[in-house]
Coordinates of C-alpha atoms and ligand atoms in Angstrom, one line a residue:
P1 CA -10.7 8.0 -13.3
R2 CA -8.2 5.5 -13.3
P3 CA -5.9 4.8 -10.8
H4 CA -2.5 6.4 -11.2
P5 CA 0.5 3.5 -11.5
T6 CA 3.5 4.8 -10.5
L7 CA 6.5 2.6 -10.4
R8 CA 9.8 3.5 -7.7
V9 CA 12.9 1.8 -8.3
R10 CA 15.1 1.5 -5.3
P11 CA 19.0 1.7 -5.6
L12 CA 20.7 -1.1 -5.1
T13 CA 21.5 -2.1 -1.5
C14 CA 24.7 -2.7 0.0
T15 CA 24.7 -6.1 -0.6
E16 CA 23.4 -6.2 -3.8
T17 CA 26.7 -4.2 -5.2
R18 CA 29.0 -6.4 -3.1
R19 CA 28.1 -9.4 -5.1
G20 CA 28.2 -7.5 -8.0
D21 CA 24.4 -7.6 -9.0
Q22 CA 24.0 -5.9 -12.9
Q23 CA 21.2 -3.2 -12.7
V24 CA 18.7 -4.7 -15.2
V25 CA 16.4 -1.5 -14.9
H26 CA 16.4 1.8 -16.3
S27 CA 14.2 4.9 -16.6
L28 CA 13.9 6.2 -19.7
G29 CA 12.1 9.2 -18.7
D30 CA 8.5 10.3 -19.6
G31 CA 7.3 7.3 -17.4
A32 CA 8.9 4.9 -19.3
V33 CA 10.9 2.1 -17.9
H34 CA 13.3 -0.2 -19.8
V35 CA 13.8 -3.7 -18.3
S36 CA 16.9 -5.7 -20.6
A37 CA 18.6 -8.8 -19.5
A38 CA 19.9 -11.7 -21.4
R39 CA 16.7 -12.9 -22.6
H40 CA 14.6 -10.1 -21.9
D41 CA 14.5 -6.9 -23.4
A42 CA 10.8 -5.3 -22.2
T43 CA 9.8 -1.3 -21.9
F44 CA 6.8 -0.4 -19.7
G45 CA 4.7 2.9 -19.0
F46 CA 3.9 4.5 -16.2
S47 CA 2.0 8.1 -14.7
A48 CA 5.3 8.3 -12.9
V49 CA 8.9 6.8 -12.7
F50 CA 11.0 7.4 -9.6
D51 CA 14.7 5.7 -10.1
A52 CA 17.5 5.6 -7.4
G53 CA 18.1 8.9 -7.2
A54 CA 14.3 10.5 -6.1
S55 CA 14.2 11.3 -3.0
Q56 CA 10.8 10.7 -0.7
E57 CA 10.0 14.5 -1.0
V58 CA 10.1 13.8 -4.8
V59 CA 8.0 10.6 -4.6
F60 CA 5.2 12.5 -2.4
E61 CA 4.8 15.6 -5.1
G62 CA 5.5 13.6 -8.2
S63 CA 2.9 11.0 -7.5
G64 CA -0.2 13.2 -6.8
M65 CA -0.3 12.2 -3.2
R66 CA -0.7 15.9 -2.0
Q67 CA -3.7 15.9 -4.6
L68 CA -5.1 12.7 -2.9
V69 CA -4.8 14.3 0.3
E70 CA -7.1 16.9 -0.8
L71 CA -9.9 14.9 -2.2
A72 CA -10.1 13.0 0.9
I73 CA -11.2 15.9 2.6
D74 CA -13.4 16.3 -0.2
G75 CA -15.3 13.7 0.9
F76 CA -13.7 10.8 -1.7
S77 CA -12.5 7.7 -0.4
C78 CA -8.8 7.6 -1.8
T79 CA -6.5 4.4 -1.3
V80 CA -2.8 4.4 -1.5
F81 CA -1.2 0.9 -2.0
A82 CA 2.5 -0.4 -2.3
F83 CA 3.4 -3.4 -3.7
G84 CA 6.1 -5.4 -5.0
Q85 CA 8.2 -8.1 -3.6
T86 CA 9.7 -8.3 -0.4
G87 CA 12.7 -6.0 0.0
S88 CA 11.5 -3.7 -3.1
G89 CA 10.7 -0.7 -0.7
K90 CA 7.3 -0.5 -0.2
T91 CA 7.7 0.1 3.7
Y92 CA 10.5 2.2 2.8
T93 CA 8.1 4.4 0.6
L94 CA 5.2 4.9 2.7
M95 CA 7.0 5.2 6.4
G96 CA 10.7 5.8 5.3
P97 CA 13.2 4.1 7.4
L98 CA 11.5 4.6 10.6
G99 CA 9.5 1.4 9.7
Q100 CA 12.5 -0.9 10.5
S101 CA 14.3 1.0 13.8
E102 CA 12.0 1.5 16.8
T103 CA 14.5 3.6 19.0
Q104 CA 15.7 6.2 16.2
P105 CA 13.5 9.0 14.5
A106 CA 13.7 9.3 11.4
S107 CA 15.2 12.5 9.7
P108 CA 12.5 14.4 8.3
A109 CA 14.2 14.1 4.7
L110 CA 13.8 10.3 5.0
L111 CA 9.6 10.2 5.8
G112 CA 7.6 8.9 4.0
L113 CA 4.3 9.2 2.1
M114 CA 2.2 8.2 5.3
Q115 CA 3.7 11.1 7.5
R116 CA 3.9 13.6 4.6
S117 CA 0.3 13.2 3.9
F118 CA -0.7 13.4 7.9
T119 CA 1.2 16.7 7.5
C120 CA -1.1 17.6 4.7
L121 CA -4.1 17.0 6.0
L122 CA -3.1 18.8 9.5
E123 CA -1.8 22.0 7.5
Q124 CA -5.4 21.8 5.9
S125 CA -7.3 20.9 9.0
R126 CA -5.9 24.0 10.7
S127 CA -6.4 26.3 7.4
R128 CA -10.1 25.6 7.2
G129 CA -10.7 26.1 11.3
S130 CA -11.7 23.0 12.9
D131 CA -14.4 22.1 11.3
L132 CA -12.6 18.2 10.3
A133 CA -12.6 15.5 12.4
L134 CA -9.9 13.0 12.0
S135 CA -9.7 9.6 13.3
A136 CA -7.2 6.4 12.8
S137 CA -7.9 2.6 12.1
Y138 CA -4.7 0.2 12.0
L139 CA -5.6 -3.3 10.6
E140 CA -3.3 -6.1 9.3
I141 CA -4.4 -9.0 7.5
Y142 CA -2.2 -12.1 8.6
N143 CA -3.0 -15.7 7.3
E144 CA -6.3 -14.7 6.2
Q145 CA -7.4 -13.2 9.7
V146 CA -8.5 -9.7 10.2
R147 CA -6.3 -8.0 13.2
D148 CA -6.9 -4.5 15.3
L149 CA -3.7 -2.9 15.5
L150 CA -4.4 -0.6 17.6
S151 CA -6.5 -2.5 20.2
P152 CA -3.8 -3.4 23.1
G153 CA -3.3 -6.5 24.2
P154 CA -2.9 -9.4 22.0
P155 CA -4.2 -9.6 18.9
C156 CA -7.2 -11.7 18.3
A157 CA -9.2 -12.0 15.0
L158 CA -11.7 -9.4 14.2
P159 CA -15.0 -10.6 11.8
L160 CA -15.5 -9.2 8.5
R161 CA -19.2 -8.3 7.9
W162 CA -21.3 -7.0 5.0
S163 CA -24.3 -4.8 4.9
K164 CA -26.3 -3.4 2.1
T165 CA -25.0 0.1 3.2
R166 CA -22.2 -0.1 4.4
G167 CA -20.3 -2.8 2.0
F168 CA -17.9 -4.5 3.8
Y169 CA -16.5 -3.7 7.3
V170 CA -14.9 -5.1 10.0
E171 CA -16.7 -5.4 13.0
N172 CA -15.7 -3.7 16.6
Q173 CA -12.8 -1.9 14.8
L174 CA -11.4 0.6 16.9
S175 CA -11.2 3.9 15.2
V176 CA -8.6 6.4 17.6
E177 CA -9.4 10.6 17.0
F178 CA -6.4 12.8 16.5
E179 CA -5.6 16.4 16.3
S180 CA -1.8 16.2 16.0
L181 CA 1.1 15.2 14.2
E182 CA 2.6 13.7 17.2
A183 CA -0.7 11.7 18.0
I184 CA -0.8 9.9 14.7
V185 CA 2.6 9.0 14.6
S186 CA 2.6 7.3 17.6
L187 CA -0.6 5.6 16.5
L188 CA 1.5 4.6 13.4
L189 CA 4.8 3.6 15.4
Q190 CA 2.4 1.5 18.0
G191 CA 0.7 -0.4 15.4
S192 CA 3.4 -1.3 12.9
Q193 CA 5.5 -2.3 16.0
R194 CA 2.3 -4.8 16.4
R195 CA 2.7 -6.1 12.8
R196 CA 3.5 -9.6 12.5
T197 CA 7.3 -9.6 10.8
S198 CA 9.4 -12.4 10.5
A199 CA 13.3 -12.7 9.6
H200 CA 14.4 -14.5 6.2
A201 CA 16.9 -14.4 3.8
L202 CA 15.2 -11.2 1.9
N203 CA 15.1 -8.8 3.8
R204 CA 15.4 -8.7 8.1
H205 CA 12.2 -6.9 8.6
S206 CA 10.0 -8.4 6.0
S207 CA 6.2 -7.9 7.1
R208 CA 4.4 -11.1 7.0
S209 CA 1.3 -9.6 6.5
H210 CA -1.1 -6.8 4.4
A211 CA -1.3 -3.4 6.8
L212 CA -4.4 -1.3 6.4
L213 CA -4.2 2.5 8.1
T214 CA -7.4 4.5 7.3
I215 CA -7.8 8.0 8.2
H216 CA -11.7 9.0 8.3
V217 CA -12.0 12.7 7.6
C218 CA -15.5 14.4 8.3
S219 CA -15.9 17.6 7.6
R220 CA -18.6 19.1 10.0
A221 CA -19.7 21.8 7.1
A222 CA -21.4 25.0 7.9
S223 CA -25.4 24.8 8.1
A224 CA -26.1 25.3 4.4
C225 CA -24.2 22.2 3.4
P226 CA -24.3 18.6 4.5
S227 CA -21.1 17.0 6.1
K228 CA -18.6 14.6 3.8
Q229 CA -17.3 11.8 4.9
G230 CA -13.8 10.7 3.3
T231 CA -11.3 8.2 3.7
L232 CA -7.6 8.2 3.1
C233 CA -6.3 4.8 3.1
F234 CA -2.9 3.4 3.0
V235 CA -2.0 -0.3 2.1
D236 CA 1.4 -1.8 2.5
L237 CA 1.2 -5.2 0.8
A238 CA 3.2 -8.1 1.9
G239 CA 5.6 -9.1 -0.5
S240 CA 5.0 -11.3 -3.3
E241 CA 7.4 -14.1 -2.9
R242 CA 8.6 -17.3 -3.8
V243 CA 9.2 -20.1 -1.5
K244 CA 12.2 -20.9 -2.7
E245 CA 14.1 -18.3 -2.7
T246 CA 13.4 -17.0 0.8
G247 CA 14.2 -20.3 2.2
S248 CA 10.8 -20.3 4.0
S249 CA 9.7 -23.4 5.4
G250 CA 7.2 -24.7 8.0
E251 CA 4.9 -21.6 9.6
L252 CA 6.8 -19.4 6.9
S253 CA 5.7 -21.0 4.0
V254 CA 2.1 -21.1 5.4
E255 CA 2.6 -17.4 5.5
A256 CA 3.7 -17.0 2.2
N257 CA 1.0 -19.3 0.6
S258 CA -1.9 -17.5 2.2
I259 CA 0.0 -13.6 1.1
N260 CA 0.3 -14.9 -2.5
R261 CA -3.1 -16.3 -2.3
S262 CA -4.8 -13.0 -1.4
L263 CA -2.1 -11.4 -3.9
L264 CA -3.3 -13.8 -6.6
A265 CA -7.1 -12.8 -5.8
L266 CA -6.6 -9.0 -5.8
G267 CA -4.6 -9.4 -9.3
H268 CA -7.5 -11.3 -10.4
C269 CA -10.1 -8.6 -9.6
I270 CA -8.1 -5.9 -10.7
S271 CA -7.7 -8.2 -14.2
L272 CA -11.5 -7.9 -14.5
L273 CA -11.9 -4.7 -13.5
A274 CA -9.7 -3.8 -16.3
K275 CA -12.3 -5.4 -19.1
P276 CA -14.4 -2.9 -20.8
R277 CA -17.9 -2.0 -18.4
G278 CA -20.0 -4.2 -20.7
K279 CA -18.1 -7.3 -21.0
R280 CA -17.6 -7.1 -17.1
T281 CA -18.4 -10.6 -15.2
H282 CA -19.0 -11.0 -11.5
I283 CA -15.9 -9.8 -9.5
P284 CA -14.5 -12.2 -7.0
Y285 CA -14.3 -9.7 -4.0
R286 CA -14.8 -12.5 -1.3
D287 CA -11.8 -14.6 -2.6
S288 CA -9.8 -13.0 0.4
K289 CA -10.0 -10.8 3.4
L290 CA -8.0 -8.1 1.1
T291 CA -10.1 -8.1 -2.0
R292 CA -12.7 -7.5 0.4
L293 CA -11.3 -4.4 2.4
L294 CA -10.7 -3.2 -1.0
A295 CA -13.8 -3.4 -2.9
R296 CA -14.8 -0.2 -2.7
S297 CA -11.5 1.7 -3.7
L298 CA -11.4 -0.5 -6.6
G299 CA -14.4 -1.0 -7.9
G300 CA -17.0 1.4 -6.5
S301 CA -16.3 5.1 -6.2
G302 CA -12.7 5.5 -4.9
I303 CA -9.6 7.0 -5.9
T304 CA -6.8 4.7 -6.2
L305 CA -3.1 5.5 -6.4
M306 CA -0.7 2.4 -7.1
V307 CA 2.9 2.3 -5.8
A308 CA 4.7 -0.6 -7.2
C309 CA 8.0 -1.2 -5.9
I310 CA 11.0 -2.6 -7.5
S311 CA 14.8 -3.5 -7.1
P312 CA 16.8 -3.2 -9.8
S313 CA 18.7 -6.2 -9.3
S314 CA 19.2 -9.0 -12.2
R315 CA 18.6 -11.3 -9.3
C316 CA 15.4 -10.1 -8.7
L317 CA 14.8 -9.5 -12.5
S318 CA 11.6 -12.6 -12.8
E319 CA 9.9 -10.8 -9.9
T320 CA 10.3 -7.4 -11.1
L321 CA 8.8 -8.5 -14.4
S322 CA 6.1 -9.8 -12.4
T323 CA 5.0 -6.4 -10.4
L324 CA 5.9 -4.7 -13.6
H325 CA 3.2 -6.9 -15.4
Y326 CA 0.5 -6.7 -12.4
A327 CA 0.7 -3.2 -12.6
S328 CA 0.3 -2.6 -16.2
R329 CA -2.9 -4.3 -15.7
A330 CA -4.0 -2.3 -13.1
R331 CA -3.6 0.8 -15.2
R332 CA -6.8 -0.2 -17.3
V333 CA -9.3 -0.3 -14.1
T334 CA -12.0 2.8 -13.8
T335 CA -13.9 4.1 -11.0
R336 CA -16.5 6.3 -10.8
P337 CA -16.1 8.2 -7.5
Ligands
ADP401 P1 9.8 -3.8 2.1 O1 8.7 -3.3 2.3 O2 9.3 -4.0 0.2 O3 10.2 -5.1 2.0 P2 11.7 -1.9 2.6 O4 10.8 -0.9 2.4 O5 11.8 -2.7 4.2 O6 11.0 -3.4 1.5 O7 12.7 -2.1 1.9 C1 14.1 -2.5 1.9 C2 15.4 -2.4 2.3 O8 16.0 -1.3 1.4 C3 15.7 -1.5 3.8 O9 16.4 -1.6 4.2 C4 15.3 -0.2 3.2 O10 15.7 0.7 4.2 C5 16.0 -0.3 1.8 N1 15.3 0.9 0.9 C6 14.1 0.7 0.5 N2 14.0 1.6 -1.0 C7 14.9 2.8 -0.7 C8 15.3 3.9 -0.9 N3 14.2 4.6 -2.1 N4 16.7 4.2 -0.7 C9 17.4 3.8 0.1 N5 17.0 2.3 0.5 C10 16.1 2.1 0.6
MG402 MG1 7.2 -3.9 4.3

């Protein structure tokens, strides 16, 4: 199937409202979204569009996330990735405001796709008896280095290798078994606190790395059928951005460049995958660590849910248009799970 491109438009923030930003993105219903500004007037189509009024629960139920969890239990490689400009709501969509404040637990209504998926997974696991083994690994890609977010101690880079049987894989990556919601949520918290973030003009807690949390679902099936190994991977991509807008300099601009380079590589792979099968050339997964790690879910046997996140503000117009174009390219990719 094709990836399901889903769009989420966050509400205007207080700052945006205060300085009088115009709202240039309007949902037209039926998956259509309209962008209108002085010299731009365009309509884009998605499987689903969630606008400012959509709750976290509506996004979970309406995006097909529940089905993705079930497919992972059935042994498929499933990936959900959130992308868009810094400050567009990626982390909020995946984790809720919990991504921002370590001290206060988020209200249950604000929990993101990740916690809702964990709950769904554990419910399924309980109803199927003890035949599901769950474990998690959590990585970030920071300045083209892969780091383990679960292993204790200072972050160190892990080698990314390739083998005929496994495809691309990370050597010595920690995988932690869990059986309860508290356990996996605490792994998520520990890991996301280790994530490399730095403050800049657009978002005080901007993530400067791509983060990949993978849940491995192994079903120890009855003796008659073989066991199944599925994965459910959540990818919080670092935001695309133009260096000028965020006031980045020095170390920050090195970060921005490596983020932009890997997003470009991802966009390139996606647009090549969008070509008809017969006309496809070589897909350059090796161009970045990100595309290597996503190779299986993008091109091969995976099922992907993409959540494009945008701000409705006139100030973000050009980044918003670029996110919308990026998402419409991905719409054409097909995979064979
Ligand atoms: P990103 O991860 O894309 O950089 P964040 O998820 O950190 O962006 O969101 C930026 C800000 O906007 C945060 O303060 C967040 O709480 C707020 N926000 C994002 N999406 C929503 C939403 N749907 N409803 C309310 N606030 C939101
Ligand atoms: Mg973020």
